[in-house]
Structure formats: structure tokens, C-alpha cells
Short mmCIF file of C-alpha atoms and ligand atoms in Angstrom, two decimals:
data_model
loop_
_atom_site.label_atom_id
_atom_site.label_comp_id
_atom_site.label_asym_id
_atom_site.label_seq_id
_atom_site.Cartn_x
_atom_site.Cartn_y
_atom_site.Cartn_z
CA MET A 17 32.74 -1.09 -50.97
CA ARG A 18 32.80 1.10 -54.08
CA ILE A 19 32.80 -0.15 -57.26
CA LEU A 20 35.64 2.08 -58.90
CA GLY A 21 35.60 0.69 -62.61
CA THR A 22 33.80 -1.60 -64.93
CA GLY A 23 34.56 -3.41 -68.36
CA SER A 24 32.96 -5.83 -70.45
CA ALA A 25 33.61 -7.79 -73.83
CA ALA A 26 31.38 -9.71 -76.25
CA PRO A 27 32.43 -11.87 -79.24
CA VAL A 28 32.06 -10.38 -82.64
CA ASN A 29 29.98 -12.99 -84.30
CA ILE A 30 26.31 -12.78 -83.89
CA LEU A 31 23.30 -14.95 -84.03
CA THR A 32 19.97 -13.67 -84.66
CA ASN A 33 16.57 -14.62 -84.49
CA GLN A 34 16.21 -15.66 -88.28
CA MET A 35 19.42 -17.46 -88.11
CA LEU A 36 18.02 -19.59 -85.21
CA SER A 37 14.77 -20.08 -87.00
CA ASN A 38 16.72 -22.09 -90.05
CA MET A 39 18.19 -24.39 -87.19
CA VAL A 40 15.04 -25.19 -85.29
CA ASP A 41 11.32 -24.74 -85.15
CA THR A 42 11.01 -21.08 -84.15
CA SER A 43 10.64 -17.51 -85.39
CA ASP A 44 11.84 -13.94 -84.66
CA GLU A 45 8.35 -12.85 -83.78
CA TRP A 46 8.10 -15.93 -81.22
CA ILE A 47 11.41 -14.85 -79.39
CA VAL A 48 11.01 -11.04 -79.60
CA GLU A 49 7.25 -11.53 -77.97
CA ARG A 50 8.12 -14.04 -75.27
CA THR A 51 11.82 -13.29 -74.23
CA GLY A 52 12.66 -9.82 -75.68
CA ILE A 53 16.03 -11.10 -77.28
CA HIS A 54 16.67 -10.05 -80.75
CA THR A 55 20.45 -11.04 -81.21
CA ARG A 56 23.40 -12.93 -79.27
CA HIS A 57 26.87 -13.10 -79.54
CA ILE A 58 28.97 -16.41 -80.10
CA ALA A 59 32.28 -16.92 -79.21
CA ALA A 60 34.64 -17.77 -82.25
CA ASP A 61 37.00 -20.97 -81.91
CA ASN A 62 39.80 -18.92 -80.64
CA GLU A 63 37.65 -17.43 -78.04
CA SER A 64 36.91 -18.46 -74.11
CA ALA A 65 35.98 -17.95 -70.83
CA LEU A 66 39.19 -16.96 -70.56
CA THR A 67 40.44 -14.43 -73.51
CA LEU A 68 36.64 -12.92 -72.91
CA ALA A 69 37.21 -12.44 -69.08
CA ARG A 70 40.72 -11.22 -69.75
CA GLN A 71 39.12 -8.29 -72.00
CA ALA A 72 36.76 -7.27 -69.56
CA ALA A 73 39.16 -7.44 -66.61
CA MET A 74 41.48 -5.11 -68.11
CA GLN A 75 39.09 -2.45 -69.21
CA ALA A 76 37.69 -2.53 -66.06
CA LEU A 77 41.38 -2.10 -64.51
CA ASP A 78 41.48 0.77 -66.82
CA ALA A 79 38.82 2.66 -65.60
CA ALA A 80 39.26 2.46 -62.30
CA ASP A 81 42.80 3.52 -62.78
CA VAL A 82 43.88 1.22 -59.75
CA GLN A 83 47.62 0.10 -59.62
CA ILE A 84 47.71 -3.58 -60.02
CA ASP A 85 50.16 -4.31 -57.13
CA LYS A 86 47.03 -3.15 -54.93
CA ILE A 87 44.85 -5.95 -56.14
CA LYS A 88 44.49 -8.60 -53.27
CA LEU A 89 41.35 -10.91 -54.54
CA VAL A 90 40.29 -12.09 -57.89
CA ILE A 91 37.14 -13.87 -58.23
CA CYS A 92 35.67 -15.43 -61.52
CA ALA A 93 32.11 -16.43 -61.85
CA SER A 94 31.60 -19.02 -64.67
CA VAL A 95 29.92 -22.24 -65.37
CA THR A 96 31.88 -22.70 -68.59
CA ASN A 97 35.51 -22.52 -67.91
CA GLU A 98 37.51 -25.19 -70.03
CA LEU A 99 39.16 -26.59 -67.59
CA ARG A 100 38.37 -27.54 -63.95
CA CYS A 101 41.88 -26.41 -62.88
CA PRO A 102 43.45 -23.77 -63.11
CA SER A 103 40.62 -21.56 -62.15
CA LEU A 104 39.80 -18.78 -64.19
CA ALA A 105 40.94 -16.59 -61.37
CA CYS A 106 44.41 -18.23 -61.50
CA ASN A 107 44.74 -17.75 -65.34
CA ILE A 108 43.91 -13.90 -65.01
CA GLN A 109 46.27 -13.28 -62.35
CA ARG A 110 48.95 -15.08 -64.69
CA ASP A 111 47.85 -13.17 -67.89
CA LEU A 112 47.54 -9.79 -66.29
CA GLU A 113 50.62 -10.33 -64.27
CA LEU A 114 48.64 -9.59 -61.04
CA PRO A 115 50.68 -9.86 -57.58
CA GLU A 116 50.85 -13.40 -56.05
CA ASP A 117 50.34 -12.57 -52.76
CA ILE A 118 46.43 -12.52 -53.60
CA LEU A 119 43.36 -14.74 -52.99
CA ALA A 120 42.06 -16.08 -56.50
CA PHE A 121 39.37 -18.63 -56.81
CA ASP A 122 36.17 -19.00 -59.37
CA ILE A 123 32.59 -19.23 -58.28
CA ASN A 124 29.97 -21.39 -59.60
CA ALA A 125 26.77 -20.02 -58.66
CA ALA A 126 25.24 -19.82 -62.58
CA CYS A 127 23.59 -16.64 -63.03
CA SER A 128 23.75 -15.56 -59.61
CA GLY A 129 27.77 -15.82 -59.73
CA PHE A 130 28.72 -12.02 -60.20
CA ILE A 131 26.37 -11.28 -57.39
CA TYR A 132 27.90 -13.91 -54.98
CA ALA A 133 31.46 -12.46 -56.29
CA LEU A 134 30.58 -9.17 -55.27
CA ILE A 135 28.95 -10.34 -51.86
CA THR A 136 32.26 -12.33 -51.27
CA ALA A 137 34.60 -9.45 -52.15
CA SER A 138 32.91 -6.75 -49.84
CA GLU A 139 33.05 -9.19 -47.21
CA LEU A 140 36.86 -9.99 -47.79
CA LEU A 141 38.46 -6.32 -48.43
CA LYS A 142 40.26 -4.66 -46.13
CA GLU A 143 41.43 -0.77 -46.22
CA ASN A 144 43.51 0.10 -48.98
CA GLU A 145 42.79 -3.21 -50.73
CA TYR A 146 41.04 -4.04 -53.95
CA ALA A 147 39.62 -6.72 -55.72
CA LEU A 148 38.89 -7.70 -59.46
CA ILE A 149 35.69 -9.60 -59.86
CA ILE A 150 34.49 -10.73 -63.17
CA GLY A 151 31.60 -12.77 -64.77
CA SER A 152 32.45 -14.58 -68.02
CA GLU A 153 30.65 -17.08 -70.02
CA VAL A 154 31.13 -19.13 -73.28
CA LEU A 155 27.40 -20.58 -72.89
CA SER A 156 27.23 -21.63 -76.52
CA ARG A 157 29.54 -24.34 -75.90
CA ILE A 158 27.13 -25.87 -73.78
CA THR A 159 23.63 -25.12 -75.58
CA ASP A 160 22.29 -27.65 -77.61
CA TYR A 161 21.21 -25.90 -81.01
CA ARG A 162 18.53 -28.77 -81.52
CA ASP A 163 16.30 -27.59 -78.45
CA ARG A 164 14.10 -24.50 -79.09
CA ASN A 165 13.36 -24.27 -75.31
CA THR A 166 16.88 -23.21 -74.64
CA CYS A 167 18.89 -22.21 -77.72
CA VAL A 168 17.09 -19.04 -78.27
CA LEU A 169 17.67 -17.74 -74.65
CA PHE A 170 21.70 -18.09 -74.32
CA GLY A 171 24.94 -16.19 -75.22
CA ASP A 172 28.42 -15.71 -74.66
CA GLY A 173 30.39 -12.24 -73.13
CA ALA A 174 31.88 -11.09 -70.33
CA GLY A 175 32.14 -8.35 -67.47
CA ALA A 176 34.18 -7.30 -64.83
CA ALA A 177 34.39 -4.54 -62.18
CA VAL A 178 37.10 -3.50 -59.57
CA ILE A 179 36.09 -2.86 -55.94
CA GLY A 180 37.78 -0.77 -53.64
CA PHE A 181 37.48 -0.76 -49.69
CA SER A 182 34.90 1.88 -48.43
CA THR A 183 33.23 2.81 -45.32
CA ASN A 184 30.23 3.25 -47.61
CA PRO A 185 27.92 0.08 -46.54
CA ILE A 186 26.58 -1.98 -49.10
CA HIS A 187 23.17 -4.25 -48.22
CA TRP A 188 23.16 -7.71 -49.53
CA THR A 189 20.87 -10.80 -49.62
CA ALA A 190 21.41 -14.26 -51.23
CA MET A 191 19.76 -17.13 -51.68
CA ALA A 192 20.57 -21.06 -52.33
CA LYS A 193 18.45 -23.91 -52.77
CA GLY A 194 19.52 -27.34 -54.33
CA ASP A 195 17.41 -28.29 -57.31
CA ASP A 196 18.40 -30.10 -60.23
CA GLN A 197 15.00 -30.75 -61.66
CA LYS A 198 14.47 -26.71 -62.83
CA LEU A 199 17.87 -25.93 -64.22
CA ARG A 200 20.96 -28.26 -65.16
CA ILE A 201 23.91 -28.62 -66.74
CA ASP A 202 25.44 -31.54 -67.95
CA ASP A 203 26.74 -31.40 -71.68
CA TYR A 204 24.18 -29.26 -72.20
CA ILE A 205 21.83 -26.90 -70.41
CA HIS A 206 18.60 -28.45 -69.72
CA MET A 207 15.75 -26.23 -67.93
CA ASP A 208 11.81 -26.34 -67.25
CA GLY A 209 11.19 -22.79 -68.45
CA HIS A 210 8.09 -22.46 -66.78
CA ALA A 211 9.25 -23.34 -63.32
CA VAL A 212 12.51 -21.28 -63.84
CA PHE A 213 10.29 -18.26 -64.77
CA LYS A 214 8.11 -18.62 -61.74
CA PHE A 215 11.29 -18.98 -59.22
CA ALA A 216 13.16 -16.16 -61.15
CA VAL A 217 10.24 -13.77 -60.70
CA GLU A 218 10.20 -14.70 -57.12
CA ALA A 219 13.86 -14.71 -56.43
CA LEU A 220 13.91 -11.19 -58.10
CA THR A 221 10.94 -9.63 -56.37
CA ASN A 222 11.97 -10.73 -52.69
CA GLY A 223 15.84 -10.11 -53.34
CA ILE A 224 14.79 -6.54 -54.48
CA ARG A 225 12.60 -5.73 -51.62
CA THR A 226 15.03 -7.26 -48.85
CA VAL A 227 17.80 -5.15 -49.98
CA THR A 228 16.15 -1.93 -50.60
CA GLU A 229 14.71 -2.15 -47.06
CA LYS A 230 18.02 -3.27 -45.41
CA ALA A 231 19.78 0.10 -47.15
CA GLY A 232 17.01 1.95 -45.77
CA PHE A 233 15.55 2.99 -49.08
CA THR A 234 11.83 2.79 -50.05
CA LEU A 235 11.05 1.33 -53.61
CA ALA A 236 10.06 4.39 -54.70
CA ASP A 237 13.69 5.66 -53.82
CA LEU A 238 15.32 3.13 -55.91
CA ASP A 239 16.67 4.67 -59.42
CA LEU A 240 17.95 1.96 -61.02
CA VAL A 241 17.81 -1.93 -60.95
CA VAL A 242 20.80 -3.90 -62.76
CA CYS A 243 19.82 -7.24 -62.77
CA HIS A 244 20.31 -10.68 -64.60
CA GLN A 245 18.93 -10.29 -68.26
CA ALA A 246 17.17 -13.65 -68.63
CA ASN A 247 13.92 -12.46 -70.04
CA GLU A 248 12.43 -8.99 -70.60
CA ARG A 249 8.93 -10.48 -69.26
CA ILE A 250 10.75 -11.89 -66.07
CA LEU A 251 11.68 -8.30 -65.36
CA ALA A 252 8.74 -6.66 -66.18
CA SER A 253 6.67 -9.32 -63.88
CA ALA A 254 9.23 -8.37 -61.25
CA ALA A 255 8.55 -4.74 -61.66
CA LYS A 256 4.91 -4.89 -61.68
CA ARG A 257 4.99 -7.04 -58.42
CA LEU A 258 7.07 -4.50 -56.37
CA GLY A 259 4.74 -1.57 -58.09
CA ILE A 260 8.07 0.27 -59.84
CA SER A 261 8.21 1.38 -63.34
CA PRO A 262 9.77 -1.20 -65.64
CA ASP A 263 11.81 1.81 -67.11
CA ARG A 264 13.99 1.81 -63.71
CA PHE A 265 15.17 -1.92 -65.00
CA PHE A 266 18.02 -1.41 -67.10
CA LEU A 267 17.86 -3.46 -70.23
CA ASN A 268 20.25 -4.98 -72.75
CA LEU A 269 19.17 -8.52 -73.00
CA ALA A 270 18.08 -7.53 -76.95
CA LYS A 271 21.38 -7.67 -77.96
CA TYR A 272 22.97 -10.23 -75.79
CA GLY A 273 20.35 -12.59 -74.49
CA ASN A 274 21.24 -14.43 -71.44
CA THR A 275 24.91 -14.50 -70.51
CA SER A 276 24.36 -16.06 -67.02
CA ALA A 277 27.33 -14.66 -65.09
CA ALA A 278 28.28 -12.22 -67.42
CA SER A 279 25.34 -10.65 -67.51
CA VAL A 280 24.98 -8.47 -64.36
CA PRO A 281 28.40 -6.62 -64.98
CA MET A 282 27.96 -6.67 -68.67
CA ALA A 283 24.65 -4.45 -67.95
CA LEU A 284 26.24 -2.76 -65.44
CA ASP A 285 29.29 -1.78 -67.51
CA GLU A 286 27.21 -0.40 -70.31
CA ALA A 287 24.83 1.51 -67.72
CA VAL A 288 27.94 3.36 -66.67
CA ARG A 289 29.46 4.14 -69.75
CA SER A 290 26.26 5.32 -71.02
CA GLY A 291 25.80 7.54 -68.25
CA GLN A 292 23.00 6.10 -66.61
CA ILE A 293 24.76 5.58 -63.63
CA HIS A 294 26.01 8.38 -61.46
CA LYS A 295 26.97 9.56 -57.90
CA GLY A 296 24.15 9.59 -55.23
CA MET A 297 22.07 6.98 -57.10
CA ARG A 298 20.36 4.44 -55.18
CA VAL A 299 21.01 1.27 -57.31
CA VAL A 300 20.29 -2.35 -56.64
CA LEU A 301 22.26 -5.06 -58.67
CA ALA A 302 20.54 -8.61 -58.78
CA GLY A 303 21.06 -12.17 -59.99
CA PHE A 304 18.85 -15.37 -59.92
CA GLY A 305 19.81 -18.88 -61.57
CA GLY A 306 20.87 -22.55 -61.32
CA GLY A 307 21.67 -23.99 -58.38
CA LEU A 308 19.01 -22.43 -57.31
CA THR A 309 20.91 -19.51 -56.61
CA SER A 310 19.65 -15.64 -56.09
CA GLY A 311 21.20 -12.55 -54.73
CA ALA A 312 20.88 -8.73 -54.43
CA VAL A 313 23.01 -5.88 -53.60
CA ALA A 314 21.85 -2.50 -52.67
CA MET A 315 24.15 0.73 -52.45
CA GLU A 316 24.32 4.23 -52.91
CA TRP A 317 26.73 4.68 -55.81
CA SER A 318 29.69 6.97 -55.14
N1 COA B 419 10.09 -20.83 -80.41
C1 COA B 419 8.60 -21.24 -80.85
N2 COA B 419 8.19 -22.05 -79.93
C2 COA B 419 8.60 -22.37 -78.76
C3 COA B 419 9.95 -22.02 -78.62
C4 COA B 419 10.59 -21.55 -79.43
N3 COA B 419 11.78 -20.79 -79.28
N4 COA B 419 10.24 -22.40 -77.30
C5 COA B 419 9.23 -23.37 -76.90
N5 COA B 419 8.22 -22.98 -77.59
C6 COA B 419 6.69 -23.60 -77.48
C7 COA B 419 6.68 -24.76 -76.79
O1 COA B 419 7.16 -26.12 -77.10
C8 COA B 419 5.29 -24.61 -76.36
O2 COA B 419 4.68 -24.83 -77.28
P1 COA B 419 3.16 -26.15 -76.90
O3 COA B 419 2.20 -25.26 -76.30
O4 COA B 419 2.77 -26.69 -78.22
O5 COA B 419 3.78 -26.98 -75.90
C9 COA B 419 4.53 -23.18 -76.66
O6 COA B 419 5.80 -22.41 -77.01
C10 COA B 419 4.84 -22.45 -75.10
O7 COA B 419 5.73 -22.64 -74.46
P2 COA B 419 6.18 -22.24 -72.77
O8 COA B 419 7.22 -22.70 -72.33
O9 COA B 419 4.88 -21.88 -72.43
O10 COA B 419 6.30 -20.69 -73.44
P3 COA B 419 6.83 -19.41 -72.24
O11 COA B 419 6.03 -18.29 -72.56
O12 COA B 419 7.00 -20.16 -71.02
O13 COA B 419 8.33 -18.84 -73.04
C11 COA B 419 10.48 -19.56 -72.20
C12 COA B 419 9.41 -20.02 -72.88
C13 COA B 419 11.48 -20.61 -71.83
C14 COA B 419 11.27 -18.14 -72.90
C15 COA B 419 10.12 -18.94 -70.76
O14 COA B 419 9.52 -19.93 -69.69
C16 COA B 419 11.53 -18.57 -69.94
O15 COA B 419 11.99 -17.52 -70.25
N6 COA B 419 11.90 -19.28 -68.58
C17 COA B 419 12.94 -18.65 -67.78
C18 COA B 419 14.12 -19.20 -68.65
C19 COA B 419 15.33 -18.70 -67.75
O16 COA B 419 15.46 -17.47 -67.72
N7 COA B 419 16.31 -19.11 -67.57
C20 COA B 419 17.31 -18.73 -66.96
C21 COA B 419 17.33 -18.48 -65.78
S1 COA B 419 18.85 -17.99 -65.24
#
């Protein structure tokens, strides 16, 4: 499997820490120190998981330069599609005028959604086939802006990638463990921050270690880890446990906060477009989140 092109989209509206401190009992200092987040992007009324997904997908298709009639698979990862049905993936098929002889479906694996989608696509694709995978979220619609424990963390956005079949292997690991105590979404996101933090560090550390071994790399060989952007301290703790430099972890959460399924592909797109990923690099992508779920993928970038 090869990632041929990436794209991303974020709403124009920005919610700063200062603005949040006028809404709940918090401060810029607390948020930056405990999370690393400075701002998040918030969807306007006319934006949705679908409109953001569409923008990111169009960019990824453009970057990949793949004819759309070669797309055989569309997978969208989201917990914030407005409708239960049709799926985001079906609406993307319609809006981008993709062929009809395809598989198109959504995945709910919360913040691990894009990694689950990537693994699924890599298992399903055959020679000369391409997949469009997207993570898109409007978490602002399910965030309780009276709850300081959660509202400082989340933001909106979308990221996408076009995947092509390749004989280059990818190595993956995934985990799922039913638990509605630590992280649950009904009308709003409810979270036991401490428990999720602990789970996240462990899942990230295990995932990165496992796929690195499967790929035959050593941890010292890893050039870049692009993982779910939940909290800078989670990433720093994982780096410390693995004994690798935190510099090896791509970071853009200061700007976007936690965008759940959109987080990994938004970070990946920024890493690609800013020239921080190039051919031959040993890259790990990793996600963790509600479900509980986690997953990681290792590959040599080609
Ligand atoms: N502003 C100011 N104070 C806050 C606050 C905020 N936004 N949110 C919580 N606090 C308070 C708490 O009420 C607590 O006060 P108390 O000691 O009087 O009870 C104090 O800060 C410390 O809270 P604690 O939960 O220990 O903080 P923390 O260092 O664990 O940070 C999180 C809280 C939520 C940032 C952190 O636990 C976290 O990031 N968890 C993982 C979240 C995550 O990644 N979720 C998604 C996974 S996909």
C-alpha cells in the first residue's frame, strides 16, 4: 500500500484559550501547560463533517493525481456525521461524482478511525485499485461548552488520503476493548481525563513498539511518528517510555486541538506539505481513543 496524496480542511473560525476563559473557569496558562493547545477551529453553521470531508478529499485527489474512475473504495471515519444514513462515504461518492461500482462506508472508531480506515483499505485493495479515506469531525457540535474538563480539548476539521495498491508492505496493529466509562459520547462528550490519559500513553507506546518490530525497524530507525493529536503531554510521555526523542513526533495540536478521526490525516497532510516526510523515511501513524480503540501502522514512505 502507498499513500499517494493527502489533503486537509479546517473551518475559518478560531476559538482561542482566551475566549474559552470567558466561557468557563479556565485560563490560557492552564490549557497550554496541561495540553499544549492554543487554538481550535470551529465549524460555522453552514459547515459540517460532509463539507469539510469534501474539501479534504478534493485536495487529496488533486495531490494524488489519480483518475476518479479508478477509486474502488471510500471509507470515512467520523463520530459527527449529521445523519445516521446516508453515510458520509456515500455522500462523498455523490458529491465528488465517484464511480458507483465501489464500496463506500463509514467507520466509527473515534480517534482511531483514520488508522482503522487505513488498515481496512490496505487489506481490501487489489492491483491497480485506489481508495479514498477520510477522517472528518465537527466535534464542536457535541462539545459541552459548560464543561471545562472537555471543552478546552476539541476542535473541528478533516483530513484525507488517496491510497494505492503497492507490493510495499505496511505493518499494522489494532486494539478494541469495549468501555463506556472512560470516554462516551451521547449528546455530548463525557470523559474521565485521567483514565484516558493513562490508556492513551499505554496504547500509543504499545502500538508504536509493535509495528516497529513487525516492520523490522528499531525504534532508533524511526524518522517520524504522526499520531493522534490529543495532548502534547501524552505524546511526550510515550516518547519518554519508548526512549526516543519527542522531536520525532509530528505536532500540530497547538493550532487544532483534538479533532478525533480527522487528527491523524490533518497532521499527515501538514507533514507532507511542509516537506517533513519524504521518500525512504520510516514512518509510523498511530491513533487511540474512544471505544476504547487504538491502532498503528508502520511503513517506509515511497
Ligand atoms: N482549566 C482549569 N482547570 C481545569 C480544567 C481547565 N480547563 N480542566 C480541569 N481542571 C482542573 C480539575 O478540575 C482539577 O481541579 P481539582 O484538583 O480542584 O479537582 C485540576 O484541574 C487537575 O485536573 P486533572 O484532571 O488532574 O488535570 P490533568 O493534568 O489530568 O489534565 C486533561 C486534564 C483532560 C487535560 C488530561 O487528563 C487529558 O488530556 N486527558 C486525556 C484526554 C484525551 O486525550 N482525550 C481524548 C482521547 S482520544
